[in-house]
Tab-separated table of C-alpha atoms (C1' of nucleotides) in Angstrom:
chain	number	residue	atom	x	y	z
A	1	MET	CA	28.304	-6.432	6.014
A	2	ALA	CA	26.090	-7.890	3.322
A	3	GLN	CA	26.053	-11.552	2.614
A	4	GLY	CA	26.303	-10.610	-1.044
A	5	ALA	CA	25.818	-13.256	-3.691
A	6	SER	CA	26.789	-16.655	-2.471
A	7	ALA	CA	28.723	-18.515	-5.073
A	8	VAL	CA	29.254	-18.527	-8.763
A	9	ALA	CA	30.365	-21.446	-10.833
A	10	GLN	CA	31.381	-21.181	-14.433
A	11	LYS	CA	30.201	-24.214	-16.327
A	12	GLY	CA	30.534	-24.348	-20.071
A	13	GLY	CA	30.072	-20.606	-20.378
A	14	GLU	CA	26.876	-20.618	-18.310
A	15	SER	CA	27.212	-19.064	-14.893
A	16	LEU	CA	25.260	-20.677	-12.093
A	17	LEU	CA	24.289	-18.655	-9.084
A	18	PHE	CA	23.577	-20.565	-5.909
A	19	LEU	CA	21.088	-18.640	-3.894
A	20	THR	CA	19.862	-19.752	-0.517
A	21	ASP	CA	16.249	-19.269	0.437
A	22	GLU	CA	17.522	-17.007	3.157
A	23	GLN	CA	19.292	-14.722	0.722
A	24	LEU	CA	16.235	-14.540	-1.478
A	25	ARG	CA	14.060	-13.826	1.524
A	26	LYS	CA	16.299	-10.921	2.434
A	27	GLY	CA	15.945	-9.572	-1.065
A	28	ILE	CA	12.180	-9.822	-0.784
A	29	GLU	CA	12.154	-7.979	2.519
A	30	ALA	CA	14.544	-5.356	1.200
A	31	MET	CA	12.178	-4.751	-1.674
A	32	PHE	CA	9.248	-4.412	0.701
A	33	PHE	CA	10.911	-1.982	3.089
A	34	ALA	CA	12.592	0.028	0.363
A	35	TYR	CA	9.313	0.543	-1.438
A	36	ARG	CA	7.922	2.097	1.707
A	37	GLY	CA	10.765	4.602	1.701
A	38	PHE	CA	10.344	5.112	-1.999
A	39	THR	CA	6.743	6.280	-1.594
A	40	ALA	CA	7.054	8.005	1.787
A	41	ASP	CA	8.006	11.504	0.613
A	42	PRO	CA	5.425	11.832	-2.172
A	43	ASP	CA	2.763	10.393	0.123
A	44	ARG	CA	3.332	13.209	2.588
A	45	ILE	CA	3.047	15.859	-0.092
A	46	LEU	CA	-0.002	14.261	-1.638
A	47	GLU	CA	-1.808	14.172	1.663
A	48	GLU	CA	-1.447	17.926	2.014
A	49	HIS	CA	-3.234	18.290	-1.301
A	50	GLY	CA	-5.886	15.694	-0.528
A	51	TYR	CA	-4.632	13.259	-3.124
A	52	GLY	CA	-3.400	9.683	-3.026
A	53	ARG	CA	-0.903	7.542	-4.830
A	54	ALA	CA	-3.337	6.962	-7.651
A	55	HIS	CA	-3.213	10.684	-8.436
A	56	HIS	CA	0.562	10.668	-8.270
A	57	ARG	CA	0.828	7.856	-10.778
A	58	ALA	CA	-1.491	9.597	-13.208
A	59	ILE	CA	0.379	12.882	-12.868
A	60	HIS	CA	3.732	11.196	-13.294
A	61	PHE	CA	2.896	9.425	-16.515
A	62	ILE	CA	1.006	12.339	-18.014
A	63	HIS	CA	4.094	14.437	-17.397
A	64	ARG	CA	6.236	11.723	-18.877
A	65	ALA	CA	4.164	11.289	-22.005
A	66	PRO	CA	2.176	14.487	-22.593
A	67	GLY	CA	-0.782	14.045	-24.885
A	68	THR	CA	-1.179	10.392	-23.978
A	69	THR	CA	-4.665	8.993	-24.279
A	70	VAL	CA	-6.685	7.626	-21.399
A	71	ASN	CA	-6.462	4.164	-22.883
A	72	ASN	CA	-2.704	4.292	-23.099
A	73	LEU	CA	-2.467	5.463	-19.521
A	74	LEU	CA	-4.740	2.607	-18.548
A	75	SER	CA	-2.405	-0.017	-19.919
A	76	ILE	CA	0.617	1.584	-18.275
A	77	LEU	CA	-1.030	1.837	-14.890
A	78	GLY	CA	-2.752	-1.509	-15.054
A	79	VAL	CA	-6.014	-0.401	-13.477
A	80	THR	CA	-9.559	-0.263	-14.780
A	81	LYS	CA	-10.844	2.773	-16.616
A	82	GLN	CA	-13.437	3.304	-13.898
A	83	SER	CA	-10.715	3.514	-11.321
A	84	LEU	CA	-8.563	5.826	-13.397
A	85	ASN	CA	-11.538	7.894	-14.396
A	86	ARG	CA	-12.351	8.798	-10.830
A	87	VAL	CA	-8.806	10.025	-10.280
A	88	LEU	CA	-8.629	11.815	-13.609
A	89	ARG	CA	-11.945	13.548	-13.047
A	90	ALA	CA	-10.682	14.981	-9.770
A	91	LEU	CA	-7.479	16.206	-11.390
A	92	VAL	CA	-9.354	17.822	-14.279
A	93	GLU	CA	-11.866	19.449	-11.931
A	94	ASP	CA	-9.039	20.795	-9.809
A	95	GLY	CA	-7.359	22.206	-12.894
A	96	LEU	CA	-4.205	20.106	-12.721
A	97	VAL	CA	-4.868	18.118	-15.869
A	98	GLU	CA	-6.339	19.167	-19.159
A	99	ALA	CA	-8.152	16.583	-21.293
A	100	ARG	CA	-8.237	17.738	-24.904
A	101	VAL	CA	-10.565	15.995	-27.284
A	102	GLY	CA	-8.577	14.408	-30.096
A	103	HIS	CA	-8.740	16.220	-33.437
A	104	ARG	CA	-8.244	13.090	-35.494
A	105	ASP	CA	-10.311	10.811	-33.321
A	106	LYS	CA	-12.687	12.823	-31.238
A	107	ARG	CA	-13.398	9.899	-28.938
A	108	GLU	CA	-9.946	10.109	-27.533
A	109	ARG	CA	-8.912	12.461	-24.788
A	110	HIS	CA	-5.332	13.607	-24.867
A	111	LEU	CA	-4.029	14.415	-21.438
A	112	TYR	CA	-1.753	17.289	-20.495
A	113	LEU	CA	-0.644	18.802	-17.235
A	114	THR	CA	-1.695	22.379	-16.703
A	115	GLU	CA	0.725	24.851	-15.189
A	116	SER	CA	-0.369	24.018	-11.658
A	117	GLY	CA	-0.385	20.325	-12.511
A	118	ALA	CA	3.211	20.613	-13.663
A	119	ALA	CA	4.027	22.482	-10.457
A	120	LEU	CA	2.714	19.635	-8.309
A	121	GLU	CA	4.498	17.102	-10.484
A	122	GLN	CA	7.706	19.009	-9.956
A	123	GLN	CA	7.196	19.097	-6.219
A	124	LEU	CA	6.483	15.367	-6.067
A	125	SER	CA	9.291	14.268	-8.310
A	126	ASP	CA	11.764	16.606	-6.628
A	127	ALA	CA	11.090	14.853	-3.356
A	128	GLN	CA	11.246	11.391	-4.840
A	129	ARG	CA	14.354	12.100	-6.893
A	130	GLU	CA	16.073	13.512	-3.861
A	131	ARG	CA	15.659	10.247	-2.006
A	132	MET	CA	16.763	8.346	-5.093
A	133	ARG	CA	19.786	10.556	-5.546
A	134	ALA	CA	20.841	10.074	-1.948
A	135	ALA	CA	20.481	6.313	-2.237
A	136	TYR	CA	22.422	6.271	-5.500
A	137	ARG	CA	25.174	8.391	-4.009
A	138	ALA	CA	25.427	6.206	-0.950
A	139	ALA	CA	25.565	3.009	-2.960
A	140	GLY	CA	27.808	4.124	-5.792
A	141	PRO	CA	27.662	3.775	-9.558
A	142	VAL	CA	28.359	0.065	-9.778
A	143	ALA	CA	25.583	-0.670	-7.314
A	144	VAL	CA	23.223	1.572	-9.256
A	145	ALA	CA	23.825	-0.334	-12.467
A	146	GLY	CA	23.155	-3.584	-10.642
A	147	PHE	CA	20.057	-2.176	-9.031
A	148	ARG	CA	18.637	-1.299	-12.407
A	149	GLN	CA	19.532	-4.667	-13.876
A	150	VAL	CA	17.791	-6.626	-11.152
A	151	LEU	CA	14.692	-4.422	-11.259
A	152	GLU	CA	14.374	-4.830	-14.993
A	153	ALA	CA	14.739	-8.578	-14.696
A	154	MET	CA	11.998	-8.598	-12.099
A	155	MET	CA	9.357	-6.975	-14.311
A	156	ASP	CA	6.711	-8.894	-16.179
A	157	PRO	CA	7.744	-8.971	-19.845
A	158	GLU	CA	4.658	-7.075	-20.942
A	159	ILE	CA	5.243	-4.373	-18.376
A	160	ARG	CA	8.893	-4.316	-19.271
A	161	ARG	CA	7.826	-3.219	-22.735
A	162	HIS	CA	6.068	-0.182	-21.303
A	163	PHE	CA	9.145	0.622	-19.305
A	164	ASP	CA	11.456	0.398	-22.294
A	165	ARG	CA	9.082	2.418	-24.425
A	166	LEU	CA	9.089	5.246	-21.925
A	167	THR	CA	12.859	5.225	-21.988
A	168	GLU	CA	13.174	5.538	-25.730
A	169	SER	CA	10.917	8.541	-26.086
A	170	GLY	CA	12.066	10.013	-22.817
A	171	ARG	CA	15.616	10.757	-23.862
B	1	MET	CA	22.594	-1.547	-22.875
B	2	ALA	CA	21.366	0.709	-20.112
B	3	GLN	CA	22.550	4.208	-19.587
B	4	GLY	CA	24.087	2.980	-16.345
B	5	ALA	CA	25.621	5.456	-13.972
B	6	SER	CA	26.755	8.545	-15.726
B	7	ALA	CA	30.071	9.699	-14.469
B	8	VAL	CA	32.251	9.329	-11.462
B	9	ALA	CA	34.947	11.719	-10.379
B	10	GLN	CA	37.398	10.943	-7.664
B	11	LYS	CA	38.124	14.056	-5.709
B	12	GLY	CA	40.125	13.884	-2.549
B	13	GLY	CA	38.897	10.401	-1.813
B	14	GLU	CA	35.222	11.378	-2.122
B	15	SER	CA	33.479	10.050	-5.167
B	16	LEU	CA	30.947	12.301	-6.810
B	17	LEU	CA	28.143	10.816	-8.827
B	18	PHE	CA	26.553	13.044	-11.439
B	19	LEU	CA	22.988	11.988	-11.863
B	20	THR	CA	20.649	13.556	-14.345
B	21	ASP	CA	16.989	13.999	-13.520
B	22	GLU	CA	16.319	11.667	-16.395
B	23	GLN	CA	18.409	8.896	-14.900
B	24	LEU	CA	16.735	9.314	-11.556
B	25	ARG	CA	13.329	9.276	-13.186
B	26	LYS	CA	14.185	6.023	-14.853
B	27	GLY	CA	15.132	4.570	-11.510
B	28	ILE	CA	11.816	5.685	-10.083
B	29	GLU	CA	9.881	4.102	-12.903
B	30	ALA	CA	11.937	0.925	-12.677
B	31	MET	CA	11.040	0.715	-9.010
B	32	PHE	CA	7.377	1.196	-9.787
B	33	PHE	CA	7.167	-1.407	-12.522
B	34	ALA	CA	9.401	-3.895	-10.759
B	35	TYR	CA	7.270	-3.768	-7.640
B	36	ARG	CA	4.309	-4.784	-9.730
B	37	GLY	CA	6.200	-7.849	-10.891
B	38	PHE	CA	7.385	-8.472	-7.363
B	39	THR	CA	3.842	-8.782	-6.031
B	40	ALA	CA	2.202	-10.338	-9.082
B	41	ASP	CA	2.769	-14.022	-8.264
B	42	PRO	CA	1.760	-13.918	-4.596
B	43	ASP	CA	-1.255	-11.791	-5.524
B	44	ARG	CA	-2.516	-14.531	-7.804
B	45	ILE	CA	-2.148	-17.188	-5.136
B	46	LEU	CA	-3.688	-15.011	-2.453
B	47	GLU	CA	-6.716	-14.339	-4.607
B	48	GLU	CA	-7.425	-18.065	-4.846
B	49	HIS	CA	-7.557	-18.165	-1.065
B	50	GLY	CA	-9.573	-14.986	-0.716
B	51	TYR	CA	-6.741	-13.075	0.888
B	52	GLY	CA	-4.877	-9.878	0.030
B	53	ARG	CA	-1.432	-8.440	0.367
B	54	ALA	CA	-2.091	-7.479	3.944
B	55	HIS	CA	-2.513	-11.141	4.832
B	56	HIS	CA	0.638	-11.993	2.970
B	57	ARG	CA	2.651	-9.452	4.920
B	58	ALA	CA	1.335	-10.721	8.235
B	59	ILE	CA	2.027	-14.340	7.312
B	60	HIS	CA	5.491	-13.480	6.067
B	61	PHE	CA	6.622	-11.748	9.213
B	62	ILE	CA	4.988	-14.214	11.580
B	63	HIS	CA	6.882	-16.925	9.776
B	64	ARG	CA	10.009	-14.854	9.969
B	65	ALA	CA	9.716	-14.095	13.675
B	66	PRO	CA	7.531	-16.783	15.283
B	67	GLY	CA	6.108	-15.784	18.640
B	68	THR	CA	6.199	-12.104	17.789
B	69	THR	CA	3.647	-9.908	19.523
B	70	VAL	CA	0.960	-7.940	17.770
B	71	ASN	CA	2.634	-4.703	18.748
B	72	ASN	CA	5.930	-5.759	17.292
B	73	LEU	CA	4.273	-6.783	14.059
B	74	LEU	CA	2.538	-3.418	14.040
B	75	SER	CA	5.761	-1.473	14.057
B	76	ILE	CA	7.260	-3.652	11.350
B	77	LEU	CA	4.276	-3.320	9.068
B	78	GLY	CA	3.652	0.350	9.796
B	79	VAL	CA	-0.131	0.116	9.941
B	80	THR	CA	-2.618	0.697	12.725
B	81	LYS	CA	-3.473	-2.065	15.119
B	82	GLN	CA	-7.077	-1.940	13.939
B	83	SER	CA	-5.987	-2.579	10.394
B	84	LEU	CA	-3.740	-5.444	11.365
B	85	ASN	CA	-6.340	-6.864	13.698
B	86	ARG	CA	-8.836	-7.373	10.924
B	87	VAL	CA	-6.324	-9.350	8.928
B	88	LEU	CA	-5.111	-11.300	11.927
B	89	ARG	CA	-8.612	-12.187	13.016
B	90	ALA	CA	-9.336	-13.691	9.615
B	91	LEU	CA	-6.135	-15.702	9.707
B	92	VAL	CA	-6.839	-16.979	13.219
B	93	GLU	CA	-10.435	-17.860	12.355
B	94	ASP	CA	-9.280	-19.712	9.270
B	95	GLY	CA	-6.764	-21.625	11.363
B	96	LEU	CA	-3.633	-20.299	9.668
B	97	VAL	CA	-2.344	-18.380	12.666
B	98	GLU	CA	-2.380	-19.198	16.344
B	99	ALA	CA	-2.427	-16.367	18.900
B	100	ARG	CA	-1.169	-17.553	22.278
B	101	VAL	CA	-1.679	-15.376	25.337
B	102	GLY	CA	1.644	-14.385	26.867
B	103	HIS	CA	2.515	-16.121	30.136
B	104	ARG	CA	4.692	-13.303	31.478
B	105	ASP	CA	2.530	-10.439	30.307
B	106	LYS	CA	-0.981	-11.669	29.674
B	107	ARG	CA	-1.841	-8.592	27.642
B	108	GLU	CA	0.382	-9.778	24.859
B	109	ARG	CA	-0.531	-12.253	22.136
B	110	HIS	CA	2.291	-14.257	20.663
B	111	LEU	CA	1.706	-15.206	17.056
B	112	TYR	CA	2.579	-18.476	15.372
B	113	LEU	CA	1.745	-20.052	12.040
B	114	THR	CA	-0.208	-23.279	12.243
B	115	GLU	CA	0.625	-26.142	9.951
B	116	SER	CA	-1.713	-24.909	7.251
B	117	GLY	CA	-0.481	-21.357	7.773
B	118	ALA	CA	3.048	-22.507	7.204
B	119	ALA	CA	1.875	-24.348	4.088
B	120	LEU	CA	0.423	-21.182	2.590
B	121	GLU	CA	3.521	-19.253	3.572
B	122	GLN	CA	5.596	-21.808	1.752
B	123	GLN	CA	3.448	-21.587	-1.336
B	124	LEU	CA	3.609	-17.792	-1.378
B	125	SER	CA	7.290	-17.480	-0.731
B	126	ASP	CA	8.114	-20.237	-3.199
B	127	ALA	CA	6.444	-18.207	-5.911
B	128	GLN	CA	8.038	-14.943	-4.873
B	129	ARG	CA	11.476	-16.443	-4.409
B	130	GLU	CA	11.236	-18.063	-7.801
B	131	ARG	CA	10.786	-14.682	-9.456
B	132	MET	CA	13.564	-13.257	-7.322
B	133	ARG	CA	15.857	-16.112	-8.146
B	134	ALA	CA	15.239	-15.691	-11.866
B	135	ALA	CA	15.941	-11.965	-11.655
B	136	TYR	CA	19.087	-12.547	-9.623
B	137	ARG	CA	20.296	-15.167	-12.075
B	138	ALA	CA	19.639	-12.924	-15.036
B	139	ALA	CA	21.413	-9.979	-13.482
B	140	GLY	CA	24.364	-11.767	-11.915
B	141	PRO	CA	26.011	-11.596	-8.496
B	142	VAL	CA	27.577	-8.162	-8.836
B	143	ALA	CA	24.252	-6.662	-9.822
B	144	VAL	CA	22.564	-8.405	-6.908
B	145	ALA	CA	24.961	-6.879	-4.418
B	146	GLY	CA	24.317	-3.444	-5.931
B	147	PHE	CA	20.600	-4.019	-5.890
B	148	ARG	CA	20.687	-4.735	-2.193
B	149	GLN	CA	22.899	-1.745	-1.464
B	150	VAL	CA	20.620	0.711	-3.218
B	151	LEU	CA	17.496	-0.718	-1.613
B	152	GLU	CA	19.008	-0.449	1.829
B	153	ALA	CA	20.042	3.133	1.197
B	154	MET	CA	16.493	3.910	0.118
B	155	MET	CA	14.862	2.825	3.366
B	156	ASP	CA	13.865	5.198	6.115
B	157	PRO	CA	16.433	4.848	8.898
B	158	GLU	CA	13.845	3.678	11.385
B	159	ILE	CA	12.578	1.037	9.006
B	160	ARG	CA	16.102	0.093	8.135
B	161	ARG	CA	16.531	-0.899	11.752
B	162	HIS	CA	13.659	-3.366	11.479
B	163	PHE	CA	15.225	-4.752	8.366
B	164	ASP	CA	18.615	-5.235	9.970
B	165	ARG	CA	17.073	-6.738	13.060
B	166	LEU	CA	15.271	-9.370	11.013
B	167	THR	CA	18.527	-10.267	9.351
B	168	GLU	CA	20.387	-10.852	12.584
B	169	SER	CA	17.856	-13.199	14.111
B	170	GLY	CA	16.974	-14.721	10.795
B	171	ARG	CA	20.255	-16.436	10.173
C	1	DC	C1'	-25.874	4.924	-45.682
C	2	DT	C1'	-26.289	1.863	-42.278
C	3	DT	C1'	-24.448	-0.880	-39.044
C	4	DG	C1'	-20.891	-2.998	-36.161
C	5	DG	C1'	-17.474	-2.213	-33.023
C	6	DA	C1'	-13.970	0.489	-30.514
C	7	DA	C1'	-13.073	4.342	-27.269
C	8	DA	C1'	-14.578	6.946	-23.689
C	9	DG	C1'	-17.397	8.088	-19.954
C	10	DT	C1'	-21.139	7.265	-16.316
C	11	DC	C1'	-23.661	4.972	-12.632
C	12	DA	C1'	-24.120	1.504	-9.193
C	13	DA	C1'	-22.550	-1.802	-6.110
C	14	DC	C1'	-19.026	-4.032	-3.772
C	15	DA	C1'	-14.314	-5.454	-1.505
C	16	DA	C1'	-9.791	-4.682	0.520
C	17	DG	C1'	-7.368	-2.341	3.529
C	18	DG	C1'	-6.041	1.977	5.136
C	19	DC	C1'	-7.819	5.344	9.014
C	20	DT	C1'	-9.996	7.372	13.716
C	21	DG	C1'	-12.726	6.929	17.852
C	22	DA	C1'	-14.565	4.412	21.653
C	23	DC	C1'	-13.915	0.865	24.693
C	24	DA	C1'	-12.532	-3.518	27.536
C	25	DT	C1'	-9.125	-5.731	30.025
C	26	DA	C1'	-4.562	-6.697	32.048
C	27	DA	C1'	-0.379	-4.819	34.136
C	28	DG	C1'	2.166	-1.741	36.301
C	29	DA	C1'	2.569	2.566	39.201
C	30	DT	C1'	1.202	5.636	42.982
D	1	DA	C1'	-6.871	0.023	46.005
D	2	DT	C1'	-7.130	2.865	42.480
D	3	DC	C1'	-5.266	5.436	38.609
D	4	DT	C1'	-2.722	5.154	34.309
D	5	DT	C1'	-0.806	2.876	30.521
D	6	DA	C1'	-0.428	-0.912	27.216
D	7	DT	C1'	-2.707	-3.976	24.408
D	8	DG	C1'	-6.153	-5.707	21.727
D	9	DT	C1'	-11.172	-5.402	19.837
D	10	DC	C1'	-15.272	-3.464	17.685
D	11	DA	C1'	-17.626	-0.119	14.789
D	12	DG	C1'	-17.695	3.007	11.219
D	13	DC	C1'	-15.606	5.929	7.519
D	14	DC	C1'	-12.653	6.820	3.251
D	15	DT	C1'	-9.777	5.755	-0.749
D	16	DT	C1'	-9.039	3.090	-4.420
D	17	DG	C1'	-9.318	-1.007	-6.452
D	18	DT	C1'	-12.919	-4.284	-8.755
D	19	DT	C1'	-17.196	-5.906	-12.034
D	20	DG	C1'	-21.300	-5.156	-14.663
D	21	DA	C1'	-24.541	-2.599	-17.349
D	22	DC	C1'	-25.276	1.132	-20.174
D	23	DT	C1'	-24.796	5.507	-23.229
D	24	DT	C1'	-22.540	8.412	-26.442
D	25	DT	C1'	-19.475	9.293	-29.979
D	26	DC	C1'	-17.150	8.154	-33.742
D	27	DC	C1'	-14.684	5.329	-37.428
D	28	DA	C1'	-14.871	2.045	-40.857
D	29	DA	C1'	-16.690	-1.769	-43.544
D	30	DG	C1'	-20.364	-3.715	-45.947
DNA sequence: CTTGGAAAGTCAACAAGGCTGACATAAGAT
DNA sequence: ATCTTATGTCAGCCTTGTTGACTTTCCAAG
């Protein structure tokens, strides 16, 4: 199976990869179809609770960086504050997220998951991790390392910074 | 760099991968951020033409499988026919897609890109392939193979079938 | 102390692209 | 010949993204 990477030529220490349009197209389609699988399980759970992906993203990153400000979340998610606000308001009203007014700067709202917010986060990430774990197991450790490398290379540099920042603090 | 895959133990021919929640979470976030990069370039081009991602998807798969029926496209894209129809209608009206009535079964419409449709497809896929190519180059051939393996393992089985089917005919 | 500007939130209006329901027409089945 | 199914269309609703205008709160600099 797999047409793999086509050819590699070493030339003065610089490796050249010859990639056909067809191979790249397959990669693009793989990305498209895999993303559908990636979101499928959380989507099902969210629907039961009357939420959408926007809520999931907010919950995920609040869990990941508790006490984050709205503005920080905004730059991670890459949406407008009006858009985020609508989602956040629903989560606060439903008691999944707590927005504490900053003590240093009272304009800021620091966001935390409540107990039930954490419970939903757990449920969502359990489902998503399970799919990820299965895929990782099926593909093997070498493939996983490659997977991560390609994904990181695919990010916009600015977004890559967010990603790396989450990693540092998250370990 | 990278925490890579944690540990592998060979045990009676079956390899066990020990994956921490943290590692899996990183994979999830990588997927999220990378997908943003993945769609960023086409999104910019589409906006200039007044189209969205839905149009891109339709154009992509019509290019990929010329003469495909609406129903077939439906099952690939995983949306309702009403949703697809809106997009398709716009593309036909704008002269990017031609919908020919089937001669065997006149209920069916077979879809083809017109010349200008193919031109837009080219523009979009050039941009997306360029990002893909850069990521592939940066990560190297081994990583690319792993990338593809993990993505394929992440797909829903039913969707995976679509993916494989496109590959067969597409080469 | 006043004022300028940043952070946060609100309201309104709009667009894209999902969805369901109702319906027309063509094919195939009884 | 008529009933049923497949296919595609039209209309309307919902979520979630957008922009723009505006208020409130607060910090900080003049």
